[in-house]
mmCIF file of C-alpha atoms in Angstrom:
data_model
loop_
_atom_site.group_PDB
_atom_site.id
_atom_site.type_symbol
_atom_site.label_atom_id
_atom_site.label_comp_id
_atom_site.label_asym_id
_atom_site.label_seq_id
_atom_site.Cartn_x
_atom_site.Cartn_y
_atom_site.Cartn_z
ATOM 1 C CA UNK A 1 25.160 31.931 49.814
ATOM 2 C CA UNK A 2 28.184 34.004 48.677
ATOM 3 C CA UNK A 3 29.024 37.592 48.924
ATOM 4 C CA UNK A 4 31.519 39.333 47.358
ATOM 5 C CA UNK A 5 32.822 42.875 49.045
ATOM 6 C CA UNK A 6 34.879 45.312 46.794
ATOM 7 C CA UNK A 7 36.501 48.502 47.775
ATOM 8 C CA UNK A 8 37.078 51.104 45.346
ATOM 9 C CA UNK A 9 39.740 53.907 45.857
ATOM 10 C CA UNK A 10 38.843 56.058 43.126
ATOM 11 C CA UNK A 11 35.498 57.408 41.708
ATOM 12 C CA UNK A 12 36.458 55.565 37.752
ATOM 13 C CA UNK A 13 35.962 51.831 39.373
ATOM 14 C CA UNK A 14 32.513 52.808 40.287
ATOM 15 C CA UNK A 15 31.573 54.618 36.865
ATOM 16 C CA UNK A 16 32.897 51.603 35.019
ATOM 17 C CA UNK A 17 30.815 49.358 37.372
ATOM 18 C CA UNK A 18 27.593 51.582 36.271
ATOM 19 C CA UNK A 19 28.474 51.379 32.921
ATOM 20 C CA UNK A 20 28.886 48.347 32.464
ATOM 21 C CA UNK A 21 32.686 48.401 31.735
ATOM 22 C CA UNK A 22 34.740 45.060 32.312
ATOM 23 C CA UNK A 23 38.225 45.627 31.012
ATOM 24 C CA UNK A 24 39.908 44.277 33.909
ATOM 25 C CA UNK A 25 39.625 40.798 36.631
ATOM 26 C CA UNK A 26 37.200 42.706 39.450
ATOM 27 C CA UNK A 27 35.027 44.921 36.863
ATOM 28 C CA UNK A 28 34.475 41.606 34.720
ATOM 29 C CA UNK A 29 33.415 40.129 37.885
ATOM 30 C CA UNK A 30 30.844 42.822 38.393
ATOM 31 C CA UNK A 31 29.438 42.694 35.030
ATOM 32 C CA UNK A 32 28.670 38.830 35.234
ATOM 33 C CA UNK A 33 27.645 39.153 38.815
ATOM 34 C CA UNK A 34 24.506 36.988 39.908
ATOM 35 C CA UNK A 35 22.757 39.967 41.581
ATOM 36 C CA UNK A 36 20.599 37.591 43.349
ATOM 37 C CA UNK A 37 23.731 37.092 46.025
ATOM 38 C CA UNK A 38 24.822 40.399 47.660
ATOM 39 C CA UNK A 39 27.469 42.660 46.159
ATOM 40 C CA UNK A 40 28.854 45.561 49.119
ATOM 41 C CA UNK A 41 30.878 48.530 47.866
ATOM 42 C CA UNK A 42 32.398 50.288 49.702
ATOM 43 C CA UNK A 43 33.715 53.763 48.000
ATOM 44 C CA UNK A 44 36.343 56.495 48.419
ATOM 45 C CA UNK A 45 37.248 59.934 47.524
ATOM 46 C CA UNK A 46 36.742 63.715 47.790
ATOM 47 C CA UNK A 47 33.934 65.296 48.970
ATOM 48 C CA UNK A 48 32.974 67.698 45.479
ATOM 49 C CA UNK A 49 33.344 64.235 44.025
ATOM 50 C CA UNK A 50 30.900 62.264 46.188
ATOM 51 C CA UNK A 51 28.565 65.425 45.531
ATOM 52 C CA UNK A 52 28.636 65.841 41.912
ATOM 53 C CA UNK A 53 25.174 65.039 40.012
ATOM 54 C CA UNK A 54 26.900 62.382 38.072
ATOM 55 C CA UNK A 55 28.081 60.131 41.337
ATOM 56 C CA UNK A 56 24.365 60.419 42.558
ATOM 57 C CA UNK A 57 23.778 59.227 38.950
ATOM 58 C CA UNK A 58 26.103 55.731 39.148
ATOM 59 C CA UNK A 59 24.641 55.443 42.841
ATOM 60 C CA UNK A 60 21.546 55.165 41.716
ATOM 61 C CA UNK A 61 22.839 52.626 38.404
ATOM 62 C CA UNK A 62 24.232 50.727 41.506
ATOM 63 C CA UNK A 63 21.218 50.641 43.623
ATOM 64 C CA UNK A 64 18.726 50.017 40.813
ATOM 65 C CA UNK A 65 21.459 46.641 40.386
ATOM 66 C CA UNK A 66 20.988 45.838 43.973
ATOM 67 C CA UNK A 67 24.259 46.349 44.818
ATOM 68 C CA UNK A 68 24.884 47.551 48.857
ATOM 69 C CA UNK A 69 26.595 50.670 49.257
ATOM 70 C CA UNK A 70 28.307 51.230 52.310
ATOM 71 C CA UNK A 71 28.760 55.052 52.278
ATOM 72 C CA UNK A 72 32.500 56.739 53.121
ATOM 73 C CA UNK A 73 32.696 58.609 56.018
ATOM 74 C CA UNK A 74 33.307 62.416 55.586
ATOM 75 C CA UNK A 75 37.743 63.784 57.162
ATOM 76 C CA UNK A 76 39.572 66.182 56.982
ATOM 77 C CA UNK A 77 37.050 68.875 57.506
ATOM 78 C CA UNK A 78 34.952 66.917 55.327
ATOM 79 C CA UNK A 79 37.234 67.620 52.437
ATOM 80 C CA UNK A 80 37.512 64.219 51.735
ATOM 81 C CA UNK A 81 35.126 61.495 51.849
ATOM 82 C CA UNK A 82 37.498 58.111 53.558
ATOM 83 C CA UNK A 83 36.026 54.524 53.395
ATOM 84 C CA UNK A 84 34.830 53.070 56.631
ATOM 85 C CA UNK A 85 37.285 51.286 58.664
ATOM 86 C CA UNK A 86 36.758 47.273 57.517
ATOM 87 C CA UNK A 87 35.613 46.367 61.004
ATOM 88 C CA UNK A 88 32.611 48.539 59.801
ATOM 89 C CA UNK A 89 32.803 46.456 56.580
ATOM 90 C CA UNK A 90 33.169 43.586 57.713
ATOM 91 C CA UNK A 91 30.574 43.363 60.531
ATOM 92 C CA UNK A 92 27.594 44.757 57.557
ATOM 93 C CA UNK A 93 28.669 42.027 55.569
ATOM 94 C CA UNK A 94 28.325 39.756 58.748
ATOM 95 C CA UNK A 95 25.062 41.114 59.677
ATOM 96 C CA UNK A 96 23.471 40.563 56.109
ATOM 97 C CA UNK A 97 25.064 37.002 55.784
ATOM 98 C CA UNK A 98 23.088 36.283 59.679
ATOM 99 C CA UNK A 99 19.970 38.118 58.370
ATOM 100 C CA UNK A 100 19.788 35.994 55.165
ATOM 101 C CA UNK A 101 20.606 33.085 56.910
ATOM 102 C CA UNK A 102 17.647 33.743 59.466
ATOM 103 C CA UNK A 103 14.946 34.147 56.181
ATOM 104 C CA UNK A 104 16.403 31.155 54.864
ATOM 105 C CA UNK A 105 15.402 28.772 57.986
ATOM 106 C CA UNK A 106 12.381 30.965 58.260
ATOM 107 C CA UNK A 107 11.600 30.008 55.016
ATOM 108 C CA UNK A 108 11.946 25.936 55.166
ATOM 109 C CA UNK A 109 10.558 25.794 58.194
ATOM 110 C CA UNK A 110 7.795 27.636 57.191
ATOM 111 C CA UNK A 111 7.217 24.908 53.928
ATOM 112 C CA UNK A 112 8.037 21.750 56.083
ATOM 113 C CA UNK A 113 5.419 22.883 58.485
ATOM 114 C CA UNK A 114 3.039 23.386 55.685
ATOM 115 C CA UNK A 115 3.829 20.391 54.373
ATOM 116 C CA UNK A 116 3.152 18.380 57.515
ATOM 117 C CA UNK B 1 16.016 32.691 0.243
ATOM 118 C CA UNK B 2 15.388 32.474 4.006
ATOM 119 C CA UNK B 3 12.860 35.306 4.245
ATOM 120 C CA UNK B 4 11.857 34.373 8.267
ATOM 121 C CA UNK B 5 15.426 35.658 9.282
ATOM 122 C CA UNK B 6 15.245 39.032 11.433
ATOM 123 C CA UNK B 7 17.930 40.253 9.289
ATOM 124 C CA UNK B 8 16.617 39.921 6.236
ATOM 125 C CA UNK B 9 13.350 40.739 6.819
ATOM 126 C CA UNK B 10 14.741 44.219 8.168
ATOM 127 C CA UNK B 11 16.767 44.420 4.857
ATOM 128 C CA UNK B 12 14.004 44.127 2.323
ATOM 129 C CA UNK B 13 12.009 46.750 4.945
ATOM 130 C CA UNK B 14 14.468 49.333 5.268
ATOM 131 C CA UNK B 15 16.612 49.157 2.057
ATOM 132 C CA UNK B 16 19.396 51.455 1.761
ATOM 133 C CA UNK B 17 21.533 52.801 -1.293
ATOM 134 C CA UNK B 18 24.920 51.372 -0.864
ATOM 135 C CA UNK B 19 26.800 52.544 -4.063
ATOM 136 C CA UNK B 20 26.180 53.943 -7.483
ATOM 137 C CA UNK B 21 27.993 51.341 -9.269
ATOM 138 C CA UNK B 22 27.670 47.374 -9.169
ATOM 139 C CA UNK B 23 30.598 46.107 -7.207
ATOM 140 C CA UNK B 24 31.940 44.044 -4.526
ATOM 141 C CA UNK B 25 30.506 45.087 -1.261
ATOM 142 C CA UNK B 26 33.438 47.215 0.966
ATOM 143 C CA UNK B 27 33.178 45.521 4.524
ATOM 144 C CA UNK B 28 34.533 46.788 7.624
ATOM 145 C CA UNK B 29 35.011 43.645 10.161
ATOM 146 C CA UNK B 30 36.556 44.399 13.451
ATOM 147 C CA UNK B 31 37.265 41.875 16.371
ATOM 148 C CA UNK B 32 37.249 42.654 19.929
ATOM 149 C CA UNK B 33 38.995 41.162 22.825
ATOM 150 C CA UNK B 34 37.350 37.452 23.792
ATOM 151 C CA UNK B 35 38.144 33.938 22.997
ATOM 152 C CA UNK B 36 36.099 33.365 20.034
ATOM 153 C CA UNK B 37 38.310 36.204 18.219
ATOM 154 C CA UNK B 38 40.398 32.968 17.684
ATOM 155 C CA UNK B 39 37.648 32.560 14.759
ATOM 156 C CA UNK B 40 38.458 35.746 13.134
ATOM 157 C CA UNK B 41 40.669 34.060 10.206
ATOM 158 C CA UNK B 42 37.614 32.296 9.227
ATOM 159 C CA UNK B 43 35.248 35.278 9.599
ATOM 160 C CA UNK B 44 37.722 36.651 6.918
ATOM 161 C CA UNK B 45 38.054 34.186 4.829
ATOM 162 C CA UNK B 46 33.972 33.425 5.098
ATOM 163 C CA UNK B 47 33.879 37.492 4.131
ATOM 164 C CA UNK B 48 36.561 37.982 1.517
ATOM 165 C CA UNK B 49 35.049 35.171 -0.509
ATOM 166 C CA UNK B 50 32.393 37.749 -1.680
ATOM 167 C CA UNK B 51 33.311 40.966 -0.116
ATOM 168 C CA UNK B 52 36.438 43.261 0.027
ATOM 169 C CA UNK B 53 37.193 44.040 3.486
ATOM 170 C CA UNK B 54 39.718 45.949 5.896
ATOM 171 C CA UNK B 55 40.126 44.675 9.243
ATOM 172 C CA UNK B 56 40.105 47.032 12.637
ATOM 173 C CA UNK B 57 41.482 45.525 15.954
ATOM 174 C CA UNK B 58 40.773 46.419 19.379
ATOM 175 C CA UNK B 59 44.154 46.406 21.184
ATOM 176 C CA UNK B 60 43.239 43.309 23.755
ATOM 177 C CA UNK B 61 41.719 41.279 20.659
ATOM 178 C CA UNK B 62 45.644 40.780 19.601
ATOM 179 C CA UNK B 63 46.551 38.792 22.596
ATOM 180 C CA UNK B 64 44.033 35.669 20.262
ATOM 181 C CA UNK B 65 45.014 37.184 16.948
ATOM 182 C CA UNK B 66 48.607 37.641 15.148
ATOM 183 C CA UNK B 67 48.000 39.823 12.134
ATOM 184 C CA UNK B 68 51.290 39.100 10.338
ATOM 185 C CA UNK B 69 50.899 35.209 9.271
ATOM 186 C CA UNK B 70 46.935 35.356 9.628
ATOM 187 C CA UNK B 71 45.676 36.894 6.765
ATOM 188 C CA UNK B 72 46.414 36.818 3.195
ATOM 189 C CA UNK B 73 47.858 39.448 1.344
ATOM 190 C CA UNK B 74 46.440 42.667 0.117
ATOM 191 C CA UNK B 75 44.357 42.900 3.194
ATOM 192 C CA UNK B 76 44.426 45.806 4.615
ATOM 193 C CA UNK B 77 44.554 45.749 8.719
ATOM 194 C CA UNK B 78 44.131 49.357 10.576
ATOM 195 C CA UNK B 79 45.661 49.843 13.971
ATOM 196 C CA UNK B 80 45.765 54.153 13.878
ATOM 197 C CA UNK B 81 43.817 56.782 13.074
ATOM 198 C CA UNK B 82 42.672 56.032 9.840
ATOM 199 C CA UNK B 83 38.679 56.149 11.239
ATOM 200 C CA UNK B 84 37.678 59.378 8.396
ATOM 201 C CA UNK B 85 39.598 57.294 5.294
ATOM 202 C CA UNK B 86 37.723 53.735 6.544
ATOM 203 C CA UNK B 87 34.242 55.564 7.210
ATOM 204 C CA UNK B 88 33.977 57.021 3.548
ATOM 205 C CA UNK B 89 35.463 53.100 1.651
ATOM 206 C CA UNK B 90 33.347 51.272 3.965
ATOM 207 C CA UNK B 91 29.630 50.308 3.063
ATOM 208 C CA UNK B 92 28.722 47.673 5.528
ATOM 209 C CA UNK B 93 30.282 46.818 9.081
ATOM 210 C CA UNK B 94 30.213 43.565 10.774
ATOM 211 C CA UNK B 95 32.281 43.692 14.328
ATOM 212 C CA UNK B 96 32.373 39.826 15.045
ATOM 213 C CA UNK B 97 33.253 39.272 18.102
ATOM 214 C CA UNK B 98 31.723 41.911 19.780
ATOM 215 C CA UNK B 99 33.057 41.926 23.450
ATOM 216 C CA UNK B 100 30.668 42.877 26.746
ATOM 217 C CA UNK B 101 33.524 46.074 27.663
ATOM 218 C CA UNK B 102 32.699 47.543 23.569
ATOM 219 C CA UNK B 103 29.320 46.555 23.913
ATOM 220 C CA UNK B 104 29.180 48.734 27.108
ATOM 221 C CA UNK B 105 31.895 51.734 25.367
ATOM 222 C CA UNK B 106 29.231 51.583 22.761
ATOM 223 C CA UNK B 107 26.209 52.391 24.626
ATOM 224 C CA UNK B 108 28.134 54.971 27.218
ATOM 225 C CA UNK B 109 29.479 56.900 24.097
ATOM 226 C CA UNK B 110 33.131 56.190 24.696
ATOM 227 C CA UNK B 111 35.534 56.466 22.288
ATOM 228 C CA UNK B 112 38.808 55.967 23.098
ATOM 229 C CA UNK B 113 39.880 53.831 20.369
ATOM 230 C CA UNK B 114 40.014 53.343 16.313
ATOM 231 C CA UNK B 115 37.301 51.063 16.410
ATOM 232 C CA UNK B 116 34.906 52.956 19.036
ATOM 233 C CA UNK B 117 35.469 56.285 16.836
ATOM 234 C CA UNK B 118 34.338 54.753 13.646
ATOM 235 C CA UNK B 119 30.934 53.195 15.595
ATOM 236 C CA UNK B 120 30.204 56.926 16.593
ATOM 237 C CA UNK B 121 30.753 58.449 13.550
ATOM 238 C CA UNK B 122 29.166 55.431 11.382
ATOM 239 C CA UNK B 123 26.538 56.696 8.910
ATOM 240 C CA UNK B 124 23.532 55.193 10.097
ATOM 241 C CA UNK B 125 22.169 54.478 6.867
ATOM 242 C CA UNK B 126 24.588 51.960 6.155
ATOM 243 C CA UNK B 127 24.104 48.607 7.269
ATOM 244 C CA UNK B 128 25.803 47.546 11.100
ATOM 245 C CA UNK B 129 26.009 44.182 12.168
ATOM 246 C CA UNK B 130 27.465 42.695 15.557
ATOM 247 C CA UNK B 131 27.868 39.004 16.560
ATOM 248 C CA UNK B 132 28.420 39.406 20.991
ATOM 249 C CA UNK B 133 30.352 36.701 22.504
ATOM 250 C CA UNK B 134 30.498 36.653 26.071
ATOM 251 C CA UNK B 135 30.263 34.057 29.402
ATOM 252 C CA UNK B 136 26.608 32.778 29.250
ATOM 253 C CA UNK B 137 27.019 34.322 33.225
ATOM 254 C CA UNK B 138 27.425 38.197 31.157
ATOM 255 C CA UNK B 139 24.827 37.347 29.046
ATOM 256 C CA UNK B 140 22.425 36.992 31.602
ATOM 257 C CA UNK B 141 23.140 39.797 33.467
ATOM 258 C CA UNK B 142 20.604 42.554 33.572
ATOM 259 C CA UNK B 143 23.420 44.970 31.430
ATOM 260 C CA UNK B 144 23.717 42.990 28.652
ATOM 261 C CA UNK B 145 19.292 43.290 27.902
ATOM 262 C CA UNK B 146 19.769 47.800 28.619
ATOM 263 C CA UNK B 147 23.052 47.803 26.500
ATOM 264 C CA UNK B 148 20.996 45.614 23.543
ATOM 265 C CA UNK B 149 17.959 47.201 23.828
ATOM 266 C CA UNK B 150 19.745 51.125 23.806
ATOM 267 C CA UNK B 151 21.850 49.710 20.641
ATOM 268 C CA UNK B 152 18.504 48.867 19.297
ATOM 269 C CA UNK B 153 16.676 52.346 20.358
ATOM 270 C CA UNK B 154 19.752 55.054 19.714
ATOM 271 C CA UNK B 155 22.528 53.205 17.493
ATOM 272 C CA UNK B 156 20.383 51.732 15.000
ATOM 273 C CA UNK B 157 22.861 49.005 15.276
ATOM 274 C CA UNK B 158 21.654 45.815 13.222
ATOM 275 C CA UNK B 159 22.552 43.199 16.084
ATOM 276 C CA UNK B 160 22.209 39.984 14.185
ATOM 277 C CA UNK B 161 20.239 37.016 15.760
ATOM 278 C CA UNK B 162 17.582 33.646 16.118
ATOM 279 C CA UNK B 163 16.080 35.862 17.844
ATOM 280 C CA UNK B 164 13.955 39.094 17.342
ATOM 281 C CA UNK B 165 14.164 41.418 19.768
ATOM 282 C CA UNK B 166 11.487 43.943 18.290
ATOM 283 C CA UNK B 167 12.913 45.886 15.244
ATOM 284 C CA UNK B 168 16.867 44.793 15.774
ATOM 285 C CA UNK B 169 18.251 41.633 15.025
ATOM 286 C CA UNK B 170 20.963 39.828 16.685
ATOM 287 C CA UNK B 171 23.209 37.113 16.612
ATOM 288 C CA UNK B 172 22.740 35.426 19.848
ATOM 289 C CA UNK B 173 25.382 33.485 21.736
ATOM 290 C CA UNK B 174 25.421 30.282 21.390
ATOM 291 C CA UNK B 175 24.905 27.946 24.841
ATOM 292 C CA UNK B 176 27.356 25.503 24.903
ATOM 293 C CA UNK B 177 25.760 22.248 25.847
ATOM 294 C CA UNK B 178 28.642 20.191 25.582
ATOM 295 C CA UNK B 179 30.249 21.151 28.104
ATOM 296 C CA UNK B 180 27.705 21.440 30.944
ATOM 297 C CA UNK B 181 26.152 23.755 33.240
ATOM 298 C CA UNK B 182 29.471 24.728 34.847
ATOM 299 C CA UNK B 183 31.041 25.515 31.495
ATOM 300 C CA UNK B 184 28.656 27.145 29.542
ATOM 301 C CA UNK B 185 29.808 29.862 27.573
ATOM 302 C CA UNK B 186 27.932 32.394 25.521
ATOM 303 C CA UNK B 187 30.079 31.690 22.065
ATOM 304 C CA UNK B 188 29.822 33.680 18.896
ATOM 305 C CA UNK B 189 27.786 32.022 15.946
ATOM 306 C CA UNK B 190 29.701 30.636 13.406
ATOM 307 C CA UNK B 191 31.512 32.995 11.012
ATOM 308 C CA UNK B 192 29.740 31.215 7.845
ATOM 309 C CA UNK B 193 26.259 32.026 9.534
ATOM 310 C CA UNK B 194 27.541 35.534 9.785
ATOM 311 C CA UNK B 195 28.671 35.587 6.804
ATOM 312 C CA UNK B 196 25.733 34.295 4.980
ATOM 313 C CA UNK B 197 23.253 36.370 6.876
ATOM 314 C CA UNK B 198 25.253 39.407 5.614
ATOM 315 C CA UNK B 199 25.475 38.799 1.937
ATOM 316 C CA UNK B 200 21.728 37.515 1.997
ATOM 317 C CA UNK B 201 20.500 40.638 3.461
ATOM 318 C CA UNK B 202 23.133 43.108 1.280
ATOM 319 C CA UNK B 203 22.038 41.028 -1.619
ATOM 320 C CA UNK B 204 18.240 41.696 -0.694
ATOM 321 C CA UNK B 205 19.274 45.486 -0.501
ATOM 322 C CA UNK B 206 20.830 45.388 -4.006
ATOM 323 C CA UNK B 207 17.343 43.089 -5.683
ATOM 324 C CA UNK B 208 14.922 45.335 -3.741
ATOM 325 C CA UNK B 209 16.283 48.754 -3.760
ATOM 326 C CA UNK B 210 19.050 48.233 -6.891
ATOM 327 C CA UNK B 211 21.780 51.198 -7.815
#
């Protein structure tokens, strides 16, 4: 199984991910994804941004995809909306690469027995 | 004449009044940024055989093609904002290749280029053709089916292919067998298909529905 874990420091990387935009290496990516493997994002930037009608738009593009959002975290007085810290990152990533794993034995064990 | 082509069939159903005068068709072919825009001489020469054309460029489709020693003279290539002077000359427009990034500026209204502000402000009675070439990996994806199918809803964009995908047509990518599974890659059809299922249907248009 593979994942694939982008960060994006600006709200454009996301709209051109919902859009279906590939104009450079990591949106091209994106746009010829497999979305049966998980795809993490991880966004950034200001609050009013992160609130606006058309983010909630793209997050739900993105979600409809199957792609995992791992939501910022709001500082500076929630003024600003900062990615989590990639510990965070990287231990979701962990966790859904353990959890897949887990179905995956579940599921041959579960035909070899019914084989038997 | 091959009647069981999507194309054509449309053509004969929805003729439209080109010109007022019998003459060579004006065509509009623009290339977009992916490998098979290595093709475009061809496409040209396949097009100016029958047609007078202008070319449009999309600025990443000149990294495959160099305009200076690649066409033949009198051909008239379009880099700036010329999109009002091109819209009124041009009677038919064929972008072959069409790239997965225009496919997707197309759909999401964008229009940040010459090419992009002549789709938008294309007269939709006049006939539109694109030929998509992308990774067989793109063409799978679940954007390339919503971009297609809103071309085919909104744009009235004639998408030419094998296929019929209800009232549009399109000209699928090929899958490159050749090569393997690794390798595939969704190529454009061959410029003289294009070609040919352009001046069958225009040709259709003009016998049907004449000046």
């Amino acid at each position: 199984m593979l994942l694939f874990s982008a960060s994006f420091a600006f709200i454009h990387g996301r709209h051109e991910i919902a859009g279906g935009l590939c104009d450079d290496l990591l949106t091209t990516i994106v746009r010829a994804w497999d979305y049966r493997k998980p795809l993490f994002v991880a966004p950034s930037m200001s609050t009013c941004i992160w609130r606006n009608s058309f983010t909630e738009e793209h997050l739900g593009e993105i979600d409809g995809l199957g792609i995992m959002l791992i939501p910022p975290v709001p500082v500076n007085g929630d003024l600003e909306r900062a990615m989590v810290e990639p510990a965070t990152i990287i231990s979701r990533v962990k966790a859904s690469y353990k959890k897949q794993k887990m179905e995956q034995k579940e599921g041959s064990s579960s035909t070899s027995s019914g084989q038997v | 004449m091959d009647c069981s082509n999507p194309a054509i069939t449309k053509a004969m159903s929805e003729g439209v009044r080109l010109h007022t005068v019998p003459r060579m068709p004006r065509i509009l072919l623009a290339a977009c940024g992916c490998i098979d825009a290595l093709k475009f001489r061809l496409l040209c020469q396949e097009f100016s055989g029958w047609a007078k054309i202008s070319v449009v460029f999309t600025k990443s489709s000149l990294r495959f093609i160099d305009t200076e020693s690649l066409f033949p003279k009198g051909l008239n290539v379009y880099r700036s904002n010329s999109a009002n002077e091109l819209l009124q000359w041009a009677d038919i427009m064929v972008i072959a290749p069409l790239s997965a990034h225009t496919l997707a500026k197309i759909v999401g209204g964008i229009c940040d280029d010459l090419l992009t502000r002549i789709v938008q402000a294309w007269d939709r009675k006049k006939p539109f053709y694109v030929a998509p070439s992308m990774h067989l990996f793109m063409w799978k994806n679940p954007f390339t089916e919503r971009h297609l199918k809103c071309i085919e809803e909104e744009h009235d964009i004639t998408i030419i292919t094998r296929k019929e995908r209800g009232s549009m047509t399109v000209i699928e990518p090929q899958e490159d067998e050749d090569k393997g599974e690794e390798c595939e890659i969704g190529a454009m059809v061959e410029p003289s298909e294009i070609s040919y299922t352009v001046k069958i249907a225009h040709e259709i248009i003009l016998t049907y529905y004449p000046c």
